[in-house]
């Protein structure tokens, strides 16, 4: 039986234009599989993996701190964790069939994000982006959406035990399905409308609890 070699590759601050990566094995009795790939802070302007597009073992990909303006993640069938933070990415292609669980897009140039069908997503971070609308998957338990253009939040049916960090924004509208529970909403430096305040005041705390926290989050005050 042919053995598989699972590789975990870290290359940081190589500062090569373009970065060239070639990995091989010494004999043909093992198949090469890349499991995790970290290419942070390498000034990359383009990213492709020649010959590895169908690598079913590539589950974790970190490309933070580069110069990527677009990313096509549709070539990876089993990508569970993707980090594109601190890139000027304005175009992003993903497949919901991939089963992505962690998606980090902080400090990118994205203005929209389509998440329909992403029913395995647990962790989403879009801090400091120009994204104006978001459909929250019911599977999310951590959402970071501070300093964005989002002004409306809809808490979907089935959302439970989720922390939503929505700081430095303007929240004009808040709606929720009946079947939600134990949602913690953190609103430091966020202005809320009368509609939002009324919904929070009328919401049972086993449904939604809203907080205003101090800098650093050490002291939090419940506002409903």
mmCIF file of C-alpha atoms in Angstrom:
data_model
loop_
_atom_site.group_PDB
_atom_site.id
_atom_site.type_symbol
_atom_site.label_atom_id
_atom_site.label_comp_id
_atom_site.label_asym_id
_atom_site.label_seq_id
_atom_site.Cartn_x
_atom_site.Cartn_y
_atom_site.Cartn_z
ATOM 1 C CA UNK A 1 0.000 0.000 0.000
ATOM 2 C CA UNK A 2 1.356 3.395 -0.930
ATOM 3 C CA UNK A 3 2.024 5.623 2.079
ATOM 4 C CA UNK A 4 1.137 9.306 2.268
ATOM 5 C CA UNK A 5 3.458 12.015 3.574
ATOM 6 C CA UNK A 6 1.563 14.942 5.122
ATOM 7 C CA UNK A 7 3.571 18.175 4.995
ATOM 8 C CA UNK A 8 3.225 21.274 7.183
ATOM 9 C CA UNK A 9 5.043 24.156 5.485
ATOM 10 C CA UNK A 10 5.940 27.501 7.080
ATOM 11 C CA UNK A 11 7.632 30.271 5.060
ATOM 12 C CA UNK A 12 7.534 33.741 6.555
ATOM 13 C CA UNK A 13 9.172 36.997 5.469
ATOM 14 C CA UNK A 14 11.012 35.398 2.572
ATOM 15 C CA UNK A 15 10.427 38.639 0.616
ATOM 16 C CA UNK A 16 10.809 36.954 -2.741
ATOM 17 C CA UNK A 17 9.172 38.139 -5.994
ATOM 18 C CA UNK A 18 7.627 35.767 -6.888
ATOM 19 C CA UNK A 19 7.971 33.190 -4.142
ATOM 20 C CA UNK A 20 8.823 29.818 -5.652
ATOM 21 C CA UNK A 21 8.071 26.687 -3.670
ATOM 22 C CA UNK A 22 8.959 23.198 -4.816
ATOM 23 C CA UNK A 23 8.684 20.130 -2.625
ATOM 24 C CA UNK A 24 9.590 16.565 -3.567
ATOM 25 C CA UNK A 25 10.107 13.138 -2.078
ATOM 26 C CA UNK A 26 13.161 10.973 -2.486
ATOM 27 C CA UNK A 27 11.369 7.838 -3.665
ATOM 28 C CA UNK A 28 8.136 6.841 -5.350
ATOM 29 C CA UNK A 29 6.768 4.693 -2.530
ATOM 30 C CA UNK A 30 5.002 7.645 -0.892
ATOM 31 C CA UNK A 31 2.522 10.211 -2.195
ATOM 32 C CA UNK A 32 3.112 13.862 -1.395
ATOM 33 C CA UNK A 33 0.312 15.648 0.438
ATOM 34 C CA UNK A 34 0.385 19.187 1.837
ATOM 35 C CA UNK A 35 -1.767 19.491 4.951
ATOM 36 C CA UNK A 36 -1.044 23.034 6.181
ATOM 37 C CA UNK A 37 0.605 25.903 4.314
ATOM 38 C CA UNK A 38 1.673 29.161 5.995
ATOM 39 C CA UNK A 39 3.043 31.913 3.723
ATOM 40 C CA UNK A 40 2.574 34.985 5.901
ATOM 41 C CA UNK A 41 4.342 38.317 5.295
ATOM 42 C CA UNK A 42 6.063 37.396 2.036
ATOM 43 C CA UNK A 43 4.968 40.317 -0.214
ATOM 44 C CA UNK A 44 3.129 37.917 -2.507
ATOM 45 C CA UNK A 45 1.092 39.533 -5.285
ATOM 46 C CA UNK A 46 -0.156 36.249 -6.785
ATOM 47 C CA UNK A 47 -0.784 32.806 -5.393
ATOM 48 C CA UNK A 48 -1.122 29.473 -7.189
ATOM 49 C CA UNK A 49 -0.171 25.925 -6.303
ATOM 50 C CA UNK A 50 0.881 24.196 -9.485
ATOM 51 C CA UNK A 51 0.182 20.493 -9.349
ATOM 52 C CA UNK A 52 -1.492 20.657 -5.940
ATOM 53 C CA UNK A 53 -4.912 21.977 -6.965
ATOM 54 C CA UNK A 54 -6.588 18.673 -6.208
ATOM 55 C CA UNK A 55 -4.682 18.003 -2.983
ATOM 56 C CA UNK A 56 -7.411 16.723 -0.707
ATOM 57 C CA UNK A 57 -5.228 17.048 2.395
ATOM 58 C CA UNK A 58 -4.674 20.822 2.176
ATOM 59 C CA UNK A 59 -6.880 21.924 5.060
ATOM 60 C CA UNK A 60 -5.168 25.066 6.416
ATOM 61 C CA UNK A 61 -3.918 27.992 4.307
ATOM 62 C CA UNK A 62 -2.559 31.237 5.798
ATOM 63 C CA UNK A 63 -1.561 34.085 3.469
ATOM 64 C CA UNK A 64 -1.813 37.032 5.828
ATOM 65 C CA UNK A 65 0.296 40.159 5.341
ATOM 66 C CA UNK A 66 0.921 39.867 1.601
ATOM 67 C CA UNK A 67 -0.096 41.996 -1.426
ATOM 68 C CA UNK A 68 -2.805 39.789 -2.884
ATOM 69 C CA UNK A 69 -5.650 41.623 -4.653
ATOM 70 C CA UNK A 70 -7.690 38.523 -5.501
ATOM 71 C CA UNK A 71 -7.942 34.935 -4.361
ATOM 72 C CA UNK A 72 -9.526 31.896 -5.959
ATOM 73 C CA UNK A 73 -10.202 29.346 -3.250
ATOM 74 C CA UNK A 74 -12.450 27.242 -5.456
ATOM 75 C CA UNK A 75 -9.443 25.115 -6.475
ATOM 76 C CA UNK A 76 -9.229 23.594 -2.986
ATOM 77 C CA UNK A 77 -11.850 20.980 -2.211
ATOM 78 C CA UNK A 78 -11.232 20.510 1.526
ATOM 79 C CA UNK A 79 -10.000 23.852 2.812
ATOM 80 C CA UNK A 80 -11.123 24.130 6.435
ATOM 81 C CA UNK A 81 -9.220 27.254 7.501
ATOM 82 C CA UNK A 82 -8.346 30.298 5.359
ATOM 83 C CA UNK A 83 -6.629 33.482 6.552
ATOM 84 C CA UNK A 84 -6.272 36.346 4.050
ATOM 85 C CA UNK A 85 -6.042 39.191 6.562
ATOM 86 C CA UNK A 86 -3.901 42.252 5.827
ATOM 87 C CA UNK A 87 -4.095 41.870 2.056
ATOM 88 C CA UNK A 88 -5.690 44.353 -0.415
ATOM 89 C CA UNK A 89 -8.014 41.564 -1.600
ATOM 90 C CA UNK A 90 -11.076 42.927 -3.400
ATOM 91 C CA UNK A 91 -12.186 39.731 -5.146
ATOM 92 C CA UNK A 92 -12.713 36.412 -3.400
ATOM 93 C CA UNK A 93 -14.080 33.153 -4.795
ATOM 94 C CA UNK A 94 -15.020 30.329 -2.437
ATOM 95 C CA UNK A 95 -17.153 27.208 -2.657
ATOM 96 C CA UNK A 96 -19.551 26.481 0.187
ATOM 97 C CA UNK A 97 -19.070 22.774 -0.512
ATOM 98 C CA UNK A 98 -15.504 23.065 0.782
ATOM 99 C CA UNK A 99 -16.707 22.968 4.368
ATOM 100 C CA UNK A 100 -14.747 26.034 5.478
ATOM 101 C CA UNK A 101 -14.900 26.393 9.266
ATOM 102 C CA UNK A 102 -12.548 29.336 9.878
ATOM 103 C CA UNK A 103 -12.436 32.400 7.625
ATOM 104 C CA UNK A 104 -10.333 35.462 8.511
ATOM 105 C CA UNK A 105 -10.566 38.497 6.214
ATOM 106 C CA UNK A 106 -9.574 41.405 8.478
ATOM 107 C CA UNK A 107 -8.079 44.515 6.857
ATOM 108 C CA UNK A 108 -8.926 43.557 3.289
ATOM 109 C CA UNK A 109 -10.495 45.620 0.491
ATOM 110 C CA UNK A 110 -13.597 43.443 0.259
ATOM 111 C CA UNK A 111 -16.931 45.260 -0.053
ATOM 112 C CA UNK A 112 -19.144 42.164 -0.159
ATOM 113 C CA UNK A 113 -19.094 38.589 1.074
ATOM 114 C CA UNK A 114 -21.436 35.829 -0.035
ATOM 115 C CA UNK A 115 -21.903 33.173 2.647
ATOM 116 C CA UNK A 116 -25.045 31.377 1.504
ATOM 117 C CA UNK A 117 -24.621 27.651 1.948
ATOM 118 C CA UNK A 118 -21.614 27.876 4.257
ATOM 119 C CA UNK A 119 -23.198 25.576 6.824
ATOM 120 C CA UNK A 120 -19.986 24.539 8.567
ATOM 121 C CA UNK A 121 -18.558 27.985 9.234
ATOM 122 C CA UNK A 122 -17.785 28.450 12.954
ATOM 123 C CA UNK A 123 -15.381 31.397 13.046
ATOM 124 C CA UNK A 124 -15.665 34.498 10.857
ATOM 125 C CA UNK A 125 -13.640 37.686 11.165
ATOM 126 C CA UNK A 126 -14.144 40.696 8.854
ATOM 127 C CA UNK A 127 -12.876 43.531 11.042
ATOM 128 C CA UNK A 128 -11.908 46.800 9.377
ATOM 129 C CA UNK A 129 -13.409 46.093 5.955
ATOM 130 C CA UNK A 130 -15.893 47.950 3.740
ATOM 131 C CA UNK A 131 -18.348 45.043 3.779
ATOM 132 C CA UNK A 132 -21.864 46.485 4.116
ATOM 133 C CA UNK A 133 -24.080 43.387 4.243
ATOM 134 C CA UNK A 134 -23.649 39.943 5.709
ATOM 135 C CA UNK A 135 -25.774 36.824 5.987
ATOM 136 C CA UNK A 136 -24.792 35.175 9.255
ATOM 137 C CA UNK A 137 -24.655 31.379 9.000
ATOM 138 C CA UNK A 138 -26.484 29.662 11.867
ATOM 139 C CA UNK A 139 -23.362 27.585 12.561
ATOM 140 C CA UNK A 140 -21.217 30.572 13.587
ATOM 141 C CA UNK A 141 -20.132 30.741 17.222
ATOM 142 C CA UNK A 142 -17.608 33.578 16.823
ATOM 143 C CA UNK A 143 -18.226 36.596 14.572
ATOM 144 C CA UNK A 144 -15.920 39.614 14.513
ATOM 145 C CA UNK A 145 -17.396 42.474 12.478
ATOM 146 C CA UNK A 146 -16.013 45.646 14.035
ATOM 147 C CA UNK A 147 -15.279 48.820 12.058
ATOM 148 C CA UNK A 148 -17.287 47.786 9.003
ATOM 149 C CA UNK A 149 -20.077 49.393 6.938
ATOM 150 C CA UNK A 150 -22.663 46.921 8.256
ATOM 151 C CA UNK A 151 -25.710 48.677 9.745
ATOM 152 C CA UNK A 152 -28.138 45.735 9.938
ATOM 153 C CA UNK A 153 -27.878 42.380 11.680
ATOM 154 C CA UNK A 154 -30.250 39.470 11.217
ATOM 155 C CA UNK A 155 -29.791 36.628 13.696
ATOM 156 C CA UNK A 156 -30.852 33.490 11.814
ATOM 157 C CA UNK A 157 -32.934 30.545 12.945
ATOM 158 C CA UNK A 158 -30.816 28.056 14.865
ATOM 159 C CA UNK A 159 -28.080 30.490 15.920
ATOM 160 C CA UNK A 160 -26.991 29.485 19.416
ATOM 161 C CA UNK A 161 -24.211 30.217 21.937
ATOM 162 C CA UNK A 162 -22.595 32.760 19.623
ATOM 163 C CA UNK A 163 -20.368 35.727 20.427
ATOM 164 C CA UNK A 164 -20.780 38.660 18.030
ATOM 165 C CA UNK A 165 -18.248 41.479 18.282
ATOM 166 C CA UNK A 166 -19.778 44.502 16.565
ATOM 167 C CA UNK A 167 -17.727 47.457 17.720
ATOM 168 C CA UNK A 168 -17.200 50.880 16.220
ATOM 169 C CA UNK A 169 -20.242 50.596 13.949
ATOM 170 C CA UNK A 170 -23.703 52.081 13.455
ATOM 171 C CA UNK A 171 -26.430 49.509 14.150
ATOM 172 C CA UNK A 172 -29.709 50.761 12.711
ATOM 173 C CA UNK A 173 -31.623 47.504 12.523
ATOM 174 C CA UNK A 174 -31.574 44.252 14.477
ATOM 175 C CA UNK A 175 -33.847 41.283 13.834
ATOM 176 C CA UNK A 176 -33.874 37.738 15.105
ATOM 177 C CA UNK A 177 -35.599 34.457 14.419
ATOM 178 C CA UNK A 178 -37.591 32.816 17.187
ATOM 179 C CA UNK A 179 -35.297 29.825 17.498
ATOM 180 C CA UNK A 180 -32.095 31.457 18.757
ATOM 181 C CA UNK A 181 -30.447 31.260 22.148
ATOM 182 C CA UNK A 182 -27.644 32.634 24.283
ATOM 183 C CA UNK A 183 -26.368 35.221 21.817
ATOM 184 C CA UNK A 184 -23.830 37.645 23.275
ATOM 185 C CA UNK A 185 -23.593 40.937 21.393
ATOM 186 C CA UNK A 186 -20.659 43.243 22.137
ATOM 187 C CA UNK A 187 -21.329 46.848 21.124
ATOM 188 C CA UNK A 188 -18.491 49.029 22.395
ATOM 189 C CA UNK A 189 -18.384 52.348 20.497
ATOM 190 C CA UNK A 190 -21.402 51.326 18.406
ATOM 191 C CA UNK A 191 -24.363 53.672 18.062
ATOM 192 C CA UNK A 192 -27.711 51.853 18.176
ATOM 193 C CA UNK A 193 -31.113 53.001 16.927
ATOM 194 C CA UNK A 194 -34.328 53.152 18.944
ATOM 195 C CA UNK A 195 -35.495 49.986 17.175
ATOM 196 C CA UNK A 196 -32.377 48.103 18.241
ATOM 197 C CA UNK A 197 -32.607 49.371 21.803
ATOM 198 C CA UNK A 198 -36.289 48.412 22.039
ATOM 199 C CA UNK A 199 -35.636 44.898 20.724
ATOM 200 C CA UNK A 200 -32.784 44.418 23.200
ATOM 201 C CA UNK A 201 -34.818 45.683 26.144
ATOM 202 C CA UNK A 202 -37.646 43.325 25.250
ATOM 203 C CA UNK A 203 -35.418 40.325 24.652
ATOM 204 C CA UNK A 204 -34.954 37.662 27.280
ATOM 205 C CA UNK A 205 -31.327 37.181 28.231
ATOM 206 C CA UNK A 206 -31.435 33.540 27.264
ATOM 207 C CA UNK A 207 -32.026 34.872 23.747
ATOM 208 C CA UNK A 208 -29.801 37.951 23.379
ATOM 209 C CA UNK A 209 -27.576 39.711 25.878
ATOM 210 C CA UNK A 210 -25.884 42.936 24.795
ATOM 211 C CA UNK A 211 -22.770 44.402 26.398
ATOM 212 C CA UNK A 212 -20.695 47.543 26.344
ATOM 213 C CA UNK A 213 -17.141 46.752 27.391
ATOM 214 C CA UNK A 214 -14.189 48.869 28.387
ATOM 215 C CA UNK A 215 -11.047 49.124 26.298
ATOM 216 C CA UNK A 216 -9.457 45.715 26.429
ATOM 217 C CA UNK A 217 -12.766 44.108 27.367
ATOM 218 C CA UNK A 218 -11.910 43.684 31.040
ATOM 219 C CA UNK A 219 -15.113 45.302 32.313
ATOM 220 C CA UNK A 220 -18.424 44.698 30.544
ATOM 221 C CA UNK A 221 -21.797 46.224 31.390
ATOM 222 C CA UNK A 222 -25.033 44.567 30.334
ATOM 223 C CA UNK A 223 -27.246 47.087 28.509
ATOM 224 C CA UNK A 224 -30.441 45.029 28.455
#
